[in-house]
Short mmCIF file of C-alpha atoms in Angstrom, two decimals:
data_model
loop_
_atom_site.label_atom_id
_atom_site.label_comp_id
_atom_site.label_asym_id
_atom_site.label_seq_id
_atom_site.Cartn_x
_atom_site.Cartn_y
_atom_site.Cartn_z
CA UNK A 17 10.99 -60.25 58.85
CA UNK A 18 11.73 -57.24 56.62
CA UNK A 19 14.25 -56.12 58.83
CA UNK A 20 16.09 -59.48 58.42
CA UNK A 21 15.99 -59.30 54.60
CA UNK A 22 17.47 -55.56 54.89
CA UNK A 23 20.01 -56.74 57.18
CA UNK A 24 21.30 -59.47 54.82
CA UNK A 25 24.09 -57.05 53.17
CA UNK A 26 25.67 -55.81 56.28
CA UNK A 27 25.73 -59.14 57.60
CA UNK A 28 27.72 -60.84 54.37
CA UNK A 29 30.13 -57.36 55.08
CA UNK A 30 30.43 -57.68 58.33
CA UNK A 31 31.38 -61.55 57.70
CA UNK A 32 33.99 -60.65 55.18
CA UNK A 33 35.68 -58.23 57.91
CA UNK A 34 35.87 -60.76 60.53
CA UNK A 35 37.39 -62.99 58.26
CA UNK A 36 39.91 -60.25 57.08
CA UNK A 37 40.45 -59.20 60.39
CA UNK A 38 41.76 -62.61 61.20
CA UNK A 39 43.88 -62.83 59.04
CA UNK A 40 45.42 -59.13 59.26
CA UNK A 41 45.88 -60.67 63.05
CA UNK A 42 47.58 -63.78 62.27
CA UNK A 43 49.88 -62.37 59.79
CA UNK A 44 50.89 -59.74 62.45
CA UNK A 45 51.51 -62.22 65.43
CA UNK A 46 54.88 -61.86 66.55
CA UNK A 47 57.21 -58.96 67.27
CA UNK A 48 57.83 -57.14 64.04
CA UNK A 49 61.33 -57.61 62.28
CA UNK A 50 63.47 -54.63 62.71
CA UNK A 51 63.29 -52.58 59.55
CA UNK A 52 66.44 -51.41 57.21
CA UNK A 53 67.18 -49.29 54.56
CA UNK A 54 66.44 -50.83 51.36
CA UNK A 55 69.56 -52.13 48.94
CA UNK A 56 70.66 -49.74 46.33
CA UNK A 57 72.08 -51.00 42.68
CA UNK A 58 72.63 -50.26 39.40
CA UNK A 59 70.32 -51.83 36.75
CA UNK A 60 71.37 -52.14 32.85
CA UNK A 61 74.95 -50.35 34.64
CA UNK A 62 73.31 -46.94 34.14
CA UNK A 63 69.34 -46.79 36.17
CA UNK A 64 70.59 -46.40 39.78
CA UNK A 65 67.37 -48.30 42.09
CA UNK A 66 66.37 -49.14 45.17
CA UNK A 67 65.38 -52.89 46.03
CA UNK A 68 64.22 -54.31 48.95
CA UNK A 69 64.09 -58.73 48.73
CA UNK A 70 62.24 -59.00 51.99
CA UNK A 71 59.47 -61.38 51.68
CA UNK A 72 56.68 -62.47 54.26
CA UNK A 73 57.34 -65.34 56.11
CA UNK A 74 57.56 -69.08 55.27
CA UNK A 75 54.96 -69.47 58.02
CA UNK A 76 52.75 -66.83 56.38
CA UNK A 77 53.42 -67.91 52.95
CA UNK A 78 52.11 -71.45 53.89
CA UNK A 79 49.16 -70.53 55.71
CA UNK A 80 47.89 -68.08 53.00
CA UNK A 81 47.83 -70.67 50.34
CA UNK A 82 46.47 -73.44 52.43
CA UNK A 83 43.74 -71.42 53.82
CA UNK A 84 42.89 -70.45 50.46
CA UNK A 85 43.16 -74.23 49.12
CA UNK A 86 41.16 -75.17 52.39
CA UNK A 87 38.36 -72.81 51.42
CA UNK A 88 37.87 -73.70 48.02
CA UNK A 89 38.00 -77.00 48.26
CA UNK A 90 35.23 -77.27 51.43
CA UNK A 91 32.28 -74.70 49.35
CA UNK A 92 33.28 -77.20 46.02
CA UNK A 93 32.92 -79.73 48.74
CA UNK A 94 29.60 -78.95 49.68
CA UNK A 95 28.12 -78.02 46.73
CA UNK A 96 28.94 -81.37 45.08
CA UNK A 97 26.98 -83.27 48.06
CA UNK A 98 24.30 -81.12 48.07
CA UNK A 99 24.07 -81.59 43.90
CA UNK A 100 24.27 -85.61 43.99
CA UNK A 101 21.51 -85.28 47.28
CA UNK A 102 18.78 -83.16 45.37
CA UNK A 103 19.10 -85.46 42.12
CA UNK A 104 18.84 -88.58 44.32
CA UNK A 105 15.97 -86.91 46.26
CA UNK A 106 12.52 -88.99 46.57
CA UNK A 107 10.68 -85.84 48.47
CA UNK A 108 7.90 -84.95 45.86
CA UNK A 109 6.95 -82.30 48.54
CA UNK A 110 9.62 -80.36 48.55
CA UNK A 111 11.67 -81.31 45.82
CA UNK A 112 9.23 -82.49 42.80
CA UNK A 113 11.39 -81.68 40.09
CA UNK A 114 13.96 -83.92 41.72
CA UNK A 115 16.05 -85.89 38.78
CA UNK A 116 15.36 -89.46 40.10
CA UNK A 117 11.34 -88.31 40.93
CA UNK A 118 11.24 -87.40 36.89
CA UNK A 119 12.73 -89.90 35.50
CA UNK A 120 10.19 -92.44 37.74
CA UNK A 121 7.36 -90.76 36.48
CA UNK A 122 8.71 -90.10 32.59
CA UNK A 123 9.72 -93.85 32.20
CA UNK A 124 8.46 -95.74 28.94
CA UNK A 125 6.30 -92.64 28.00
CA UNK A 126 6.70 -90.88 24.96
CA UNK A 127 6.25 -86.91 25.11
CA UNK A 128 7.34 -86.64 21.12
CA UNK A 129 10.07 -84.58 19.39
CA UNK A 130 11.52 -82.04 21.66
CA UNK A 131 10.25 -78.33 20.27
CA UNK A 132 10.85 -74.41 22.08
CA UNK A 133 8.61 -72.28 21.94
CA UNK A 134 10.59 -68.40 22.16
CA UNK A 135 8.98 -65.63 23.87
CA UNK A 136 10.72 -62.15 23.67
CA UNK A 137 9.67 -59.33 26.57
CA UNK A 138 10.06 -56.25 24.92
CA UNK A 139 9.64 -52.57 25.54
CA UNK A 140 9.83 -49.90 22.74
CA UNK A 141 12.76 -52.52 21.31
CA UNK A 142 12.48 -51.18 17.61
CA UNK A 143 16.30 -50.76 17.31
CA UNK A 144 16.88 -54.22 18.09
CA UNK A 145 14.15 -56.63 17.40
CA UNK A 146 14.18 -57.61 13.84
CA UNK A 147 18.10 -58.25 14.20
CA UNK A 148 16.88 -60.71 17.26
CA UNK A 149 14.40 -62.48 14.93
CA UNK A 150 16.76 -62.50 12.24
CA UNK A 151 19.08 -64.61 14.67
CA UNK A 152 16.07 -66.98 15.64
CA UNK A 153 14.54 -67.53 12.01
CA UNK A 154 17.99 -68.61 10.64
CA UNK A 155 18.90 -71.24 13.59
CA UNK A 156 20.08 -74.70 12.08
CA UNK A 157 16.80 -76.01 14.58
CA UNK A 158 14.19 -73.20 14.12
CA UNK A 159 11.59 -72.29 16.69
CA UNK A 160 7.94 -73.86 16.93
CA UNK A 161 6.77 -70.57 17.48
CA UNK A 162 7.99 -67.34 18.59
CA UNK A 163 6.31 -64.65 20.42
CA UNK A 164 7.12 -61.21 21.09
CA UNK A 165 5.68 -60.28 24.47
CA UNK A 166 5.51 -56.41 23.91
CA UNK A 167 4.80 -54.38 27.04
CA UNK A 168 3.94 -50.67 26.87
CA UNK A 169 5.49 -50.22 23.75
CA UNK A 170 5.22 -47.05 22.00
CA UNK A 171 7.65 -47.04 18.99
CA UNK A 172 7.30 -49.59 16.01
CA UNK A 173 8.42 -53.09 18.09
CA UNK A 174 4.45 -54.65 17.31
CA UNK A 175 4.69 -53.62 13.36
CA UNK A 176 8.59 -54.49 13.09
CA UNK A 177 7.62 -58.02 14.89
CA UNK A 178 4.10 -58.40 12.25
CA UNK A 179 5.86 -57.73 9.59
CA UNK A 180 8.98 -60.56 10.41
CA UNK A 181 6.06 -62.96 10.60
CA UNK A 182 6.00 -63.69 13.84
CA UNK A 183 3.20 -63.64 17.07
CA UNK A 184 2.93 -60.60 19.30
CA UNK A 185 1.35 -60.95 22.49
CA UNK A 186 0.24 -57.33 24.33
CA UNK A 187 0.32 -57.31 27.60
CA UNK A 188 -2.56 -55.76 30.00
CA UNK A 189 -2.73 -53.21 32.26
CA UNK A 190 0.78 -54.67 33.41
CA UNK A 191 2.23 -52.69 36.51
CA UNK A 192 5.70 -54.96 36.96
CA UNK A 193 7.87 -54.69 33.77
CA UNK A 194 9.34 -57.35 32.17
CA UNK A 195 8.29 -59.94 34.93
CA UNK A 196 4.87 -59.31 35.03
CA UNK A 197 4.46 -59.61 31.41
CA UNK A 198 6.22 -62.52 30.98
CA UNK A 199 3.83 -64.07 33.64
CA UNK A 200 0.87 -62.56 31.64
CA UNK A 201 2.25 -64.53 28.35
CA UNK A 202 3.40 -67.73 29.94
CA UNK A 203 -0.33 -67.95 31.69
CA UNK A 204 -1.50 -68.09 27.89
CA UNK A 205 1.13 -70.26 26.62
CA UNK A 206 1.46 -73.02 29.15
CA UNK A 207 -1.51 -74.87 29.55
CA UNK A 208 -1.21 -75.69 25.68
CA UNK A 209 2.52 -77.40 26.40
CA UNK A 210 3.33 -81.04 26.75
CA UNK A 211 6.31 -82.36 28.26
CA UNK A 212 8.30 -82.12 25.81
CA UNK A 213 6.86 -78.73 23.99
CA UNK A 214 9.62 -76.33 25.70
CA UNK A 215 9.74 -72.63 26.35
CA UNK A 216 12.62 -70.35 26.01
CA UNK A 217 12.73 -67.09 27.29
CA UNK A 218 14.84 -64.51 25.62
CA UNK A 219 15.75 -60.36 25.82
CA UNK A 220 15.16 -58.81 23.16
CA UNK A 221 17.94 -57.25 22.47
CA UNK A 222 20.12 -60.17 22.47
CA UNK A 223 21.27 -62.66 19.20
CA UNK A 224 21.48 -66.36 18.98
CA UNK A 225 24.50 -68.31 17.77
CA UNK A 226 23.44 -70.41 15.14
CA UNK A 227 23.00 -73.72 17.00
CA UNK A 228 21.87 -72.52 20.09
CA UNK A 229 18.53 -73.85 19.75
CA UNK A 230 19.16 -77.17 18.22
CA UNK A 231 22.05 -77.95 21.01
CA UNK A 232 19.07 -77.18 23.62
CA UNK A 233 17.38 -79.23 21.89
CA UNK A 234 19.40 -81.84 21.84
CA UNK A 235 20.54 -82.06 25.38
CA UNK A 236 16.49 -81.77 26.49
CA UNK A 237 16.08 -84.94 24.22
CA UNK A 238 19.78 -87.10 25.91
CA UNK A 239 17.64 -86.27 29.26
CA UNK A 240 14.39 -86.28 30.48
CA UNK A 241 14.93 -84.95 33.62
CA UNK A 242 16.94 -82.22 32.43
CA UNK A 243 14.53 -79.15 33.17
CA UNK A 244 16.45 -76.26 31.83
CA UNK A 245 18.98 -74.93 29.41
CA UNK A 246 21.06 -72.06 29.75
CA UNK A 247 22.88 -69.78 27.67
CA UNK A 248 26.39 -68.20 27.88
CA UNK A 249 26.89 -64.79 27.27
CA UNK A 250 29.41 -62.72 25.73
CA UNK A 251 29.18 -58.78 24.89
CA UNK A 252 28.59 -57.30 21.32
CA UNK A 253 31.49 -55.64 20.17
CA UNK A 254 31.75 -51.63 19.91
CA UNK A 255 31.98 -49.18 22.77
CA UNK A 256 35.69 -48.54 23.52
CA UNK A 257 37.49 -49.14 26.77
CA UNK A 258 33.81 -49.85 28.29
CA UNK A 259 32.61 -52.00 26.37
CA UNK A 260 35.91 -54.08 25.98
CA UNK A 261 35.96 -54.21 30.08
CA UNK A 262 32.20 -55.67 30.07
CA UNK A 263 33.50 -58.49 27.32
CA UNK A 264 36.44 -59.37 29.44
CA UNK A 265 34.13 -60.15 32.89
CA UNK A 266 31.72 -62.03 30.59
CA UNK A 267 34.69 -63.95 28.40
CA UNK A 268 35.96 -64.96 32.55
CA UNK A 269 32.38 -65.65 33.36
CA UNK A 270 32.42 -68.10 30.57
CA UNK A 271 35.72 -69.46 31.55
CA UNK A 272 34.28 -70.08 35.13
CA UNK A 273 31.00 -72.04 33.51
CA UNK A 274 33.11 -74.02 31.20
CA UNK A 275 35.18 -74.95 34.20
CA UNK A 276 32.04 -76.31 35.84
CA UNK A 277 31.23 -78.70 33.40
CA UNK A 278 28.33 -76.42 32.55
CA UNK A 279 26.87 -76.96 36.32
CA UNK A 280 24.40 -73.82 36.30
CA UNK A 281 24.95 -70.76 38.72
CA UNK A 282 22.46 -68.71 37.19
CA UNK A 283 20.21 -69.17 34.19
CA UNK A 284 20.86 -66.08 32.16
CA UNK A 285 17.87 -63.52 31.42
CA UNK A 286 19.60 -63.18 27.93
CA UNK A 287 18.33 -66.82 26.62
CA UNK A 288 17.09 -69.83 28.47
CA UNK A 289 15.01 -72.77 27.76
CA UNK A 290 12.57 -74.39 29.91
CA UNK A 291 10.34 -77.98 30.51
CA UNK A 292 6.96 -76.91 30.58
CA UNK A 293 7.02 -79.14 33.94
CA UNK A 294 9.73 -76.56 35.72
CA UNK A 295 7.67 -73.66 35.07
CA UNK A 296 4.41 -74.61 36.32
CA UNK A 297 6.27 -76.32 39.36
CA UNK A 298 7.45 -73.25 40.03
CA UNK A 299 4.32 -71.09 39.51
CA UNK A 300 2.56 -73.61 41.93
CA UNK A 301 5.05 -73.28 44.92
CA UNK A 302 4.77 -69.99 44.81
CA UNK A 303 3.17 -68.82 48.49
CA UNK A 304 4.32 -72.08 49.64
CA UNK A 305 8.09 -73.18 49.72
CA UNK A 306 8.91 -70.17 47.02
CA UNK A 307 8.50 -66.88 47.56
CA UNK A 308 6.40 -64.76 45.45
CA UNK A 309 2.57 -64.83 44.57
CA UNK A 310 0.57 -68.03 43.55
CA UNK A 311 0.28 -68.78 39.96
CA UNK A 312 3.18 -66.51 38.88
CA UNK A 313 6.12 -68.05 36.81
CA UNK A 314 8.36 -64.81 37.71
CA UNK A 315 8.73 -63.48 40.99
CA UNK A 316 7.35 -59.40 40.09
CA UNK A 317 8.94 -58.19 43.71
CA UNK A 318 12.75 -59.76 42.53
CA UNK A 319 15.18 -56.89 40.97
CA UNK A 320 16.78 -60.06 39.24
CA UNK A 321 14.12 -62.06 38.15
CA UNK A 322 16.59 -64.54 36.13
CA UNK A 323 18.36 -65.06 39.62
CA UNK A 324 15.35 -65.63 41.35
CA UNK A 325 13.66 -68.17 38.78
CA UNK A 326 17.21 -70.34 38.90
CA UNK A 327 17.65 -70.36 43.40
CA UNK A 328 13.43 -71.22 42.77
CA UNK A 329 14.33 -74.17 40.53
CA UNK A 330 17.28 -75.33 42.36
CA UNK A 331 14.81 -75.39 45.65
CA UNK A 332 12.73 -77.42 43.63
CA UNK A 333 15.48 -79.88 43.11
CA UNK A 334 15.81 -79.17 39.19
CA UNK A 335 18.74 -80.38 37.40
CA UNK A 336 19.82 -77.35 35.04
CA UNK A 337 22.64 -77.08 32.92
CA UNK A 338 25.04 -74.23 30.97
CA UNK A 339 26.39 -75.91 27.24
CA UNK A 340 29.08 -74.67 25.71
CA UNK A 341 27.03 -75.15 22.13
CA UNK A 342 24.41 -72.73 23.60
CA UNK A 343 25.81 -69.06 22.99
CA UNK A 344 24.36 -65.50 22.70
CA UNK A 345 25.43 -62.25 21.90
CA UNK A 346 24.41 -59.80 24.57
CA UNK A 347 24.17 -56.03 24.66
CA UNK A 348 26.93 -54.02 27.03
CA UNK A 349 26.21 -50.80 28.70
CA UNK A 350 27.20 -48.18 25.98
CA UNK A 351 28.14 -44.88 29.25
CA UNK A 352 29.57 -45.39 33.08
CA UNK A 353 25.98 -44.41 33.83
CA UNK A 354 24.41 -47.09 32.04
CA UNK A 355 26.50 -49.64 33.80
CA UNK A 356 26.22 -48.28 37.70
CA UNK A 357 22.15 -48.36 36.92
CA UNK A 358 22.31 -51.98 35.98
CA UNK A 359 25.22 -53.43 38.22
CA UNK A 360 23.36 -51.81 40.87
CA UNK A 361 19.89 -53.42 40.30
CA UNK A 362 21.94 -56.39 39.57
CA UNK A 363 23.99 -56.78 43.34
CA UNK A 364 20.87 -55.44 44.81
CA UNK A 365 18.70 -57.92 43.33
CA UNK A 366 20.99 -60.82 44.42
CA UNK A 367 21.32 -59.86 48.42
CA UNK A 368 16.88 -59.32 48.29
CA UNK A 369 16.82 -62.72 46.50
CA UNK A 370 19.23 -64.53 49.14
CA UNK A 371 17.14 -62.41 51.93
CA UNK A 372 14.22 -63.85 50.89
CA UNK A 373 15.51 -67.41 50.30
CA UNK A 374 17.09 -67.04 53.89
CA UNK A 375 20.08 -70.17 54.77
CA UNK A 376 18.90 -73.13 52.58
CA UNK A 377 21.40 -75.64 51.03
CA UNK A 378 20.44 -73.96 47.53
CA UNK A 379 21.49 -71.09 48.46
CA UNK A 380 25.00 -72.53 50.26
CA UNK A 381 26.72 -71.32 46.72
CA UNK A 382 24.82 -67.86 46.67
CA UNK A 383 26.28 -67.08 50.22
CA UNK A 384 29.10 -67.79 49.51
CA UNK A 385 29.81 -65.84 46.37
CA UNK A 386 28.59 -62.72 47.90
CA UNK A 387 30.86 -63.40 50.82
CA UNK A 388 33.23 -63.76 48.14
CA UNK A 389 32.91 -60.37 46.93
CA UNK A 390 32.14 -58.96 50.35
CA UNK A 391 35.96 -59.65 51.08
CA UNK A 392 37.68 -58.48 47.50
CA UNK A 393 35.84 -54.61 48.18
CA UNK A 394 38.09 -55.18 51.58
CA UNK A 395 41.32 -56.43 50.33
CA UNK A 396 41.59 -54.47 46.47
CA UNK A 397 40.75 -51.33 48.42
CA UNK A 398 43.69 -52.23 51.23
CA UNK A 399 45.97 -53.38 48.25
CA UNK A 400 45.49 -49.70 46.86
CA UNK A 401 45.75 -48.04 50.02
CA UNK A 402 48.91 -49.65 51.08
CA UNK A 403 50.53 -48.52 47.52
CA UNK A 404 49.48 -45.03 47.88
CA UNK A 405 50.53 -45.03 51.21
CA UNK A 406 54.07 -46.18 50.00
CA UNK A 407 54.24 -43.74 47.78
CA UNK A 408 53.73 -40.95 50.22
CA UNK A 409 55.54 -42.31 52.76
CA UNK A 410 59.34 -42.64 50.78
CA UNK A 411 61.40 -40.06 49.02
CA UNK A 412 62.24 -42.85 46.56
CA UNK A 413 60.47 -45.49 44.89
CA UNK A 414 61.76 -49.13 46.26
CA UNK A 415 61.49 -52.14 44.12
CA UNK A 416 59.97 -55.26 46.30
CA UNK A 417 61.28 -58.27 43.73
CA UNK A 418 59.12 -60.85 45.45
CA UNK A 419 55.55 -58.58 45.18
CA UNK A 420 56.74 -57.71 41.53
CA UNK A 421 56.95 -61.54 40.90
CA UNK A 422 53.23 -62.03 42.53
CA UNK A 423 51.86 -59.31 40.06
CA UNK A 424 53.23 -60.44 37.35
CA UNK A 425 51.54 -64.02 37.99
CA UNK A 426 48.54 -62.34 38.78
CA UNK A 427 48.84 -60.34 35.44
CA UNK A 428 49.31 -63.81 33.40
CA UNK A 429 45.86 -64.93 35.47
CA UNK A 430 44.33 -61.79 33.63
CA UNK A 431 45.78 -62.38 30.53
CA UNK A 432 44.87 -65.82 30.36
CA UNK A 433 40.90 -65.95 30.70
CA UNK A 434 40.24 -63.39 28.25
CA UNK A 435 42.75 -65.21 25.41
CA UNK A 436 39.45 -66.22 23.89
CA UNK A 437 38.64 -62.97 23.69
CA UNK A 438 41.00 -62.01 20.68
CA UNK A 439 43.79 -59.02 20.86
CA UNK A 440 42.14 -56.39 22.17
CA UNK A 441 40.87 -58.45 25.92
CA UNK A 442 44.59 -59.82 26.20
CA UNK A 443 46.18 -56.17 25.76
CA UNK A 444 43.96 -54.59 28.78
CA UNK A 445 44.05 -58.11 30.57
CA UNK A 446 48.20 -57.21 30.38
CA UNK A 447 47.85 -53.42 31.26
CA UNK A 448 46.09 -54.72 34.56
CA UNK A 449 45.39 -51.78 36.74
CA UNK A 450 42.89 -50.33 34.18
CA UNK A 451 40.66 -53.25 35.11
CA UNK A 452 41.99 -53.13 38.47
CA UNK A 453 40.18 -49.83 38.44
CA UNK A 454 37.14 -51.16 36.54
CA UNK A 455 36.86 -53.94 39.34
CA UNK A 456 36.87 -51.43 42.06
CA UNK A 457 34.35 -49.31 40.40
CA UNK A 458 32.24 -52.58 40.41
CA UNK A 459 33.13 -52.87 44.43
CA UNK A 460 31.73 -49.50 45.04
CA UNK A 461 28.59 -50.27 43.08
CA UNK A 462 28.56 -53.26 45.86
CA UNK A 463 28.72 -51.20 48.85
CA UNK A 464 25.98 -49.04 47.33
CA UNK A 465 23.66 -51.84 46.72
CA UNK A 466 24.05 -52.27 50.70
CA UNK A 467 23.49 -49.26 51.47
CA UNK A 468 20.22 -48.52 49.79
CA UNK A 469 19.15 -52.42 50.83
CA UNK A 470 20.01 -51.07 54.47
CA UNK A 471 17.29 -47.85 54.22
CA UNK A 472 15.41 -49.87 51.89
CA UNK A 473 15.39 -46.87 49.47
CA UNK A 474 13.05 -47.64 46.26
CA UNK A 475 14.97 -49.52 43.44
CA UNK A 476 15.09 -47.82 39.90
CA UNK A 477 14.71 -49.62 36.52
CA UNK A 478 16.97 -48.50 33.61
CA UNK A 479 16.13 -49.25 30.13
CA UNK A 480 18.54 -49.18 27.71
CA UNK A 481 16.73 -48.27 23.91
CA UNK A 482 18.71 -49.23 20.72
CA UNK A 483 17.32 -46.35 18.88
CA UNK A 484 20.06 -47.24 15.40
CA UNK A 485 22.86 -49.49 15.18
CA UNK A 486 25.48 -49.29 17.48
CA UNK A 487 23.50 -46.03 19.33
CA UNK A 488 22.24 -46.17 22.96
CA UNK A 489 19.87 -43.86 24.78
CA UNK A 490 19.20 -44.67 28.90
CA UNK A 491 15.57 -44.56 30.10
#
């Protein structure tokens, strides 16, 4: 079946050219209008221009738009029905972390006062780590305990955690990175949990918001069969034009979760909180429904183990959730580098996890999101081709009033989910083709992840090191 899971990019590209194919035909059907020169006109009574006001037809027009509406509509659709079936699911086989199976099982027992439990991976974090425990100590809720799972580390992470007051945790003779010390800490930590004593995994080189914890906290406590918290992410600040481009995607990414009604789509590596119940679930079904090896939390063969953990819990029927009280502050890639290493392991890791999750009804929102992007690489690279091919193909620049009057609305769309990001988002949001550019960069990153996932070529790691304050070396 390794073939299959290797096949799984080219088959979400080769979906997202039939689809664009089909629509490149119907839009052509029909003899072509003949063509004329464009108008000519003087603008301001002194800038002579050329302007052409043809326009694609009503017909067109109308089936663009309701295709689109048709589309969106049908995956919220289905996801909705698929939601309201797992939480009313009574299938302790292959759902036991089912909302209505919980709640059955929870009812008129007490499991006391909610608490989390924080366990940082880290490797050689010294840069970062007292800033992160800074952010945890001073929460309005703190921590029961926090732990600093340090793996391999070489620099002063162990004394810098000691000497914040805090447990460190050493992993042994670990061989799979920050999964496969996580599972080494969680095997220690877990069997002393009750229901209600929660874990909350967290990078290390990522801050809290001051009532991240007790928000959590609270929502774990409003519901019982609530089995996870997640956090949303927003970039530090520093690191020019790349680093402003990283906190515009995650300001959007925000927008999109906020939009949801905090409805999870993936339970973010930066900070997360988890029933003691979820995880073991989890590291039960392991070898069984879930992929992976028996008795692990984490998944140590995933690229994206936070991906992987949320498509295992959704199997599992959990009911998860993204609050707009929980918020972190997360490192962005400081060089162009930086950011092809991690988007990379990042769109890689997604297509392996939905290969080896295969067509499930969990996964109905997965597909479709990479089918998603599968057909924006297809139609932002023919949106640039067609302008350079304008360009080369007339001795003067024409005007197009009704495409100007698209942009421009499509300009206000990127204007308008990053106004939360403050001056600097909205100016680049406005200057558009710079992150036009940046989201084509990201589509060739794509293609590459397919690619290697085709010749199933080994997957790297990079590791970003704070070594001082607002300075980045890549590993």
């Amino acid at each position: 079946m390794q073939w299959l899971q290797r096949s799984v990019g080219l088959a979400i590209i080769g979906l997202a050219t039939l689809g664009a194919g089909a629509l490149w035909v119907a839009v052509a059907a029909g003899d072509p209008e003949a063509g004329h020169a464009p108008d000519e006109g003087l603008l301001f009574g002194i800038w002579r221009v050329f302007y052409d006001t043809e326009m694609p037809a009503p017909r067109v027009l109308l089936a663009a738009v309701g295709v689109a509406l048709l589309l969106a509509a049908g995956v919220a659709g289905v996801e909705r029905r698929l939601l309201t079936r797992a939480r009313r699911s009574e299938d302790g086989n292959r759902m036991p972390l089912a909302p209505k199976l919980v709640m059955t099982e929870t009812r008129g027992e007490y499991a006391g006062e909610v608490t989390i439990t924080v366990l940082i991976p880290a490797h050689n974090e010294e840069g970062c780590i007292s800033e992160t425990l800074a952010s945890l100590q001073s929460q309005s809720l703190p921590p029961a305990r926090i732990v600093v799972v340090a793996d391999n580390c070489s620099d002063g992470t162990v004394r810098l955690a000691r000497e914040a007051g805090v447990d460190v945790y050493e992993t042994v003779d670990n061989k799979h990175k920050k999964a496969g010390g996580l599972n080494q800490a969680l095997a220690q930590v877990l069997p002393g949990q009750g229901d209600n004593d929660c874990v909350m995994i967290m990078d290390a080189d990522t801050t809290l918001d001051a009532g991240f914890l007790e928000g959590a906290a609270k929502r774990l406590t409003n519901d019982r069969a609530l089995m996870a918290v997640g956090g949303l992410f927003y970039g530090e600040d520093g690191f020019g034009l790349i680093g402003q481009f990283q906190r515009n995607e995650y300001t959007r990414y925000q927008r999109d979760l906020r939009r949801r009604r905090g409805r999870v789509f993936v339970l973010t590596g930066t900070a997360s909180v988890f029933r003691p119940r979820a995880l073991r679930a989890v590291a039960e079904e392991r070898g069984k429904i879930l992929p992976g090896v028996p008795g692990d939390v984490y998944d140590t063969i995933a690229l994206t183990e936070d991906n992987e953990l949320t498509i295992a819990l959704k199997t599992l029927g959990a009911l998860m959730i993204s609050p707009s009280e929980c918020t972190v502050v997360t490192e962005v890639m400081p060089s162009w580098r930086g950011l092809w290493a991690q988007r990379l392991r990042w769109q890689r890791g997604a297509l392996e996890n939905l290969g080896a999750y295969g067509l499930r009804p969990q996964t109905f929102r997965y597909w479709m999101q990479q089918l998603g992007i599968g057909y924006g690489v297809i139609a932002l690279a023919a949106y640039l081709l067609l302008i350079i091919l304008m360009i080369l193909a007339t001795s003067n620049w024409v005007w197009f009033p009704f495409w100007i009057g698209i942009g421009l609305v499509f300009t206000l769309e990127r204007v308008v989910t990053v106004w939360r990001g403050g001056w600097g988002a909205r100016w680049l949001g406005l200057s558009l083709f710079p992150e036009l550019f940046y989201a084509m960069f990201l589509n060739v990153v794509y293609l590459k992840g397919i690619w290697d996932l085709s010749l199933a070529k080994q997957a790297d790691w990079k590791h970003v090191v704070q070594t001082a304050p607002g300075s980045r070396a890549e590993h």
